CSV table of C-alpha atoms and ligand atoms in Angstrom, one decimal:
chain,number,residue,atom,x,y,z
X,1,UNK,CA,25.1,15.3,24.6
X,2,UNK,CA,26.6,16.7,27.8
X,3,UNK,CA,24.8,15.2,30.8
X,4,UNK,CA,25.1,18.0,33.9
X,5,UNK,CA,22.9,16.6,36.6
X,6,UNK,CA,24.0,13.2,37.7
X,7,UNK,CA,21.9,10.6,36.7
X,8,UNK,CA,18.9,9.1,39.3
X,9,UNK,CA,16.9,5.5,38.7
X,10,UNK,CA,13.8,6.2,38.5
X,11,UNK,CA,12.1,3.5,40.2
X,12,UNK,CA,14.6,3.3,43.1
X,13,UNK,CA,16.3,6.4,43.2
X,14,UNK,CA,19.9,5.1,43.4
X,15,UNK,CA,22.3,7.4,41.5
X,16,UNK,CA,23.6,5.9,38.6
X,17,UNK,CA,27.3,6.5,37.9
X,18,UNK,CA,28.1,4.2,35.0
X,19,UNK,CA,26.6,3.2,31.6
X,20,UNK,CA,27.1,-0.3,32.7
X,21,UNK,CA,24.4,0.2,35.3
X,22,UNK,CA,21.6,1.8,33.4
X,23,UNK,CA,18.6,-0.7,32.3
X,24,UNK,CA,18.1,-2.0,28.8
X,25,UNK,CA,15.3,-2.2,26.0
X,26,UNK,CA,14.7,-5.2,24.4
X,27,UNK,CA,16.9,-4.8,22.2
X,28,UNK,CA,19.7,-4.1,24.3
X,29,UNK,CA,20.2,-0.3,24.2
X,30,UNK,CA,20.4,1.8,27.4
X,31,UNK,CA,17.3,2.7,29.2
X,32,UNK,CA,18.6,5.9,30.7
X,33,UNK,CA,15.9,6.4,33.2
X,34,UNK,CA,16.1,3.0,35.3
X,35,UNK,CA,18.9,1.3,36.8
X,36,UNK,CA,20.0,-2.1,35.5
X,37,UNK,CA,18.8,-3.9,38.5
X,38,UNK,CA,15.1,-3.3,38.2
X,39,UNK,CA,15.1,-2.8,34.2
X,40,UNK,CA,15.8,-5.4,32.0
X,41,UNK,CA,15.6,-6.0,28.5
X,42,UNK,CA,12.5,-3.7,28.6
X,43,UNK,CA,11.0,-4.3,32.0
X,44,UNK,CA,10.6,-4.3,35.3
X,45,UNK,CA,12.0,-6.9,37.2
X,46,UNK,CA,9.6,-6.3,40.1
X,47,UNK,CA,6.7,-5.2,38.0
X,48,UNK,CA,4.1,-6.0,40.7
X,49,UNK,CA,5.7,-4.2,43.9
X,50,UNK,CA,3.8,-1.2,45.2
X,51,UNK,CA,5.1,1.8,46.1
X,52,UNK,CA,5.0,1.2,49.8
X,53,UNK,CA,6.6,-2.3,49.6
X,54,UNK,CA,9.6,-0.2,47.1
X,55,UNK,CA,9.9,2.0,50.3
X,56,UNK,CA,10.2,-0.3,52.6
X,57,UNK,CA,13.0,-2.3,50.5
X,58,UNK,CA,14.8,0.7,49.8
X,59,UNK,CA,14.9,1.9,53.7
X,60,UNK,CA,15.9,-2.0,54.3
X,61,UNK,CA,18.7,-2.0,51.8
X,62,UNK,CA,20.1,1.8,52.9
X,63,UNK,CA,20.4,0.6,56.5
X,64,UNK,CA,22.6,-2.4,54.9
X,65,UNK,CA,24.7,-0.2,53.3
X,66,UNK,CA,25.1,2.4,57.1
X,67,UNK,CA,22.4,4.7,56.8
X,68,UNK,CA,20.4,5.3,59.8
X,69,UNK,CA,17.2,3.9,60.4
X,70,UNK,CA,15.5,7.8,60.6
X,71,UNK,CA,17.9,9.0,57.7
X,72,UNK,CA,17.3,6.0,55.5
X,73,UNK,CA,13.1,6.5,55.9
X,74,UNK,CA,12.9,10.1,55.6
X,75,UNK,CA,15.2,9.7,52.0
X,76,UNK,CA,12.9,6.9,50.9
X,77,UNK,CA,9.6,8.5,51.3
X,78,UNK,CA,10.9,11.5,49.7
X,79,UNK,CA,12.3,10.3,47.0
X,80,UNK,CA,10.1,7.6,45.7
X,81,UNK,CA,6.8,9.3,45.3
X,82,UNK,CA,8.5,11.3,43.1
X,83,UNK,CA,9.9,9.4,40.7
X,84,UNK,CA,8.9,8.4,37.3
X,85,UNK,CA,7.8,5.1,37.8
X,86,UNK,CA,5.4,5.8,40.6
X,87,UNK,CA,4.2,9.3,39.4
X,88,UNK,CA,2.7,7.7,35.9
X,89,UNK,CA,1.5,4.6,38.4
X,90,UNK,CA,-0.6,7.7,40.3
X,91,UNK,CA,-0.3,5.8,43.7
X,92,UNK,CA,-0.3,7.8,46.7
X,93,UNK,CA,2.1,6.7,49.9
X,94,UNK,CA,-0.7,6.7,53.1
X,95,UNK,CA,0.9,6.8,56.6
S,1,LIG,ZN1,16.9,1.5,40.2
């Protein structure tokens, strides 16, 4: 299996570069579509954030890491509706 696109978390977004960093089914195989941070073991580890509260962590955590305050926003709200995770959840971001 060749994997050509790089590979994005789909509840955060964050590209995921290694197999070590993918999440895990319960019984310890690779969850491909989550990173390990928020997928473990066959679930969330934040299973009862919302959308808007994932958005506002992931703009918080962006500006840690040197992205601009504008930048970081404008990345987080377009990326998260999108994903997996908060597609199937059907939630809609409000302004
Ligand atoms: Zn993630």
């Amino acid at each position: 299996m060749k994997t050509t696109e790089m590979n994005v978390c789909q509840s955060c977004g964050m590209p995921i570069r290694n197999m070590s960093d993918f999440g895990t089914y319960p019984d310890g195989s690779v969850n491909t579509d989550y990173c390990f941070h928020f997928y473990q073991d066959g679930h969330f580890t934040d299973p009862d954030v919302t959308l808007e509260e994932k958005i506002a962590r992931n703009i918080a955590l962006a500006q840690r890491l040197g992205v601009s305050r504008q930048k970081a926003q404008r990345m987080a709200r377009n990326i998260l509706p999108g994903l997996t995770r908060w597609r199937k959840a059907g939630r809609k971001v409000s302004s």
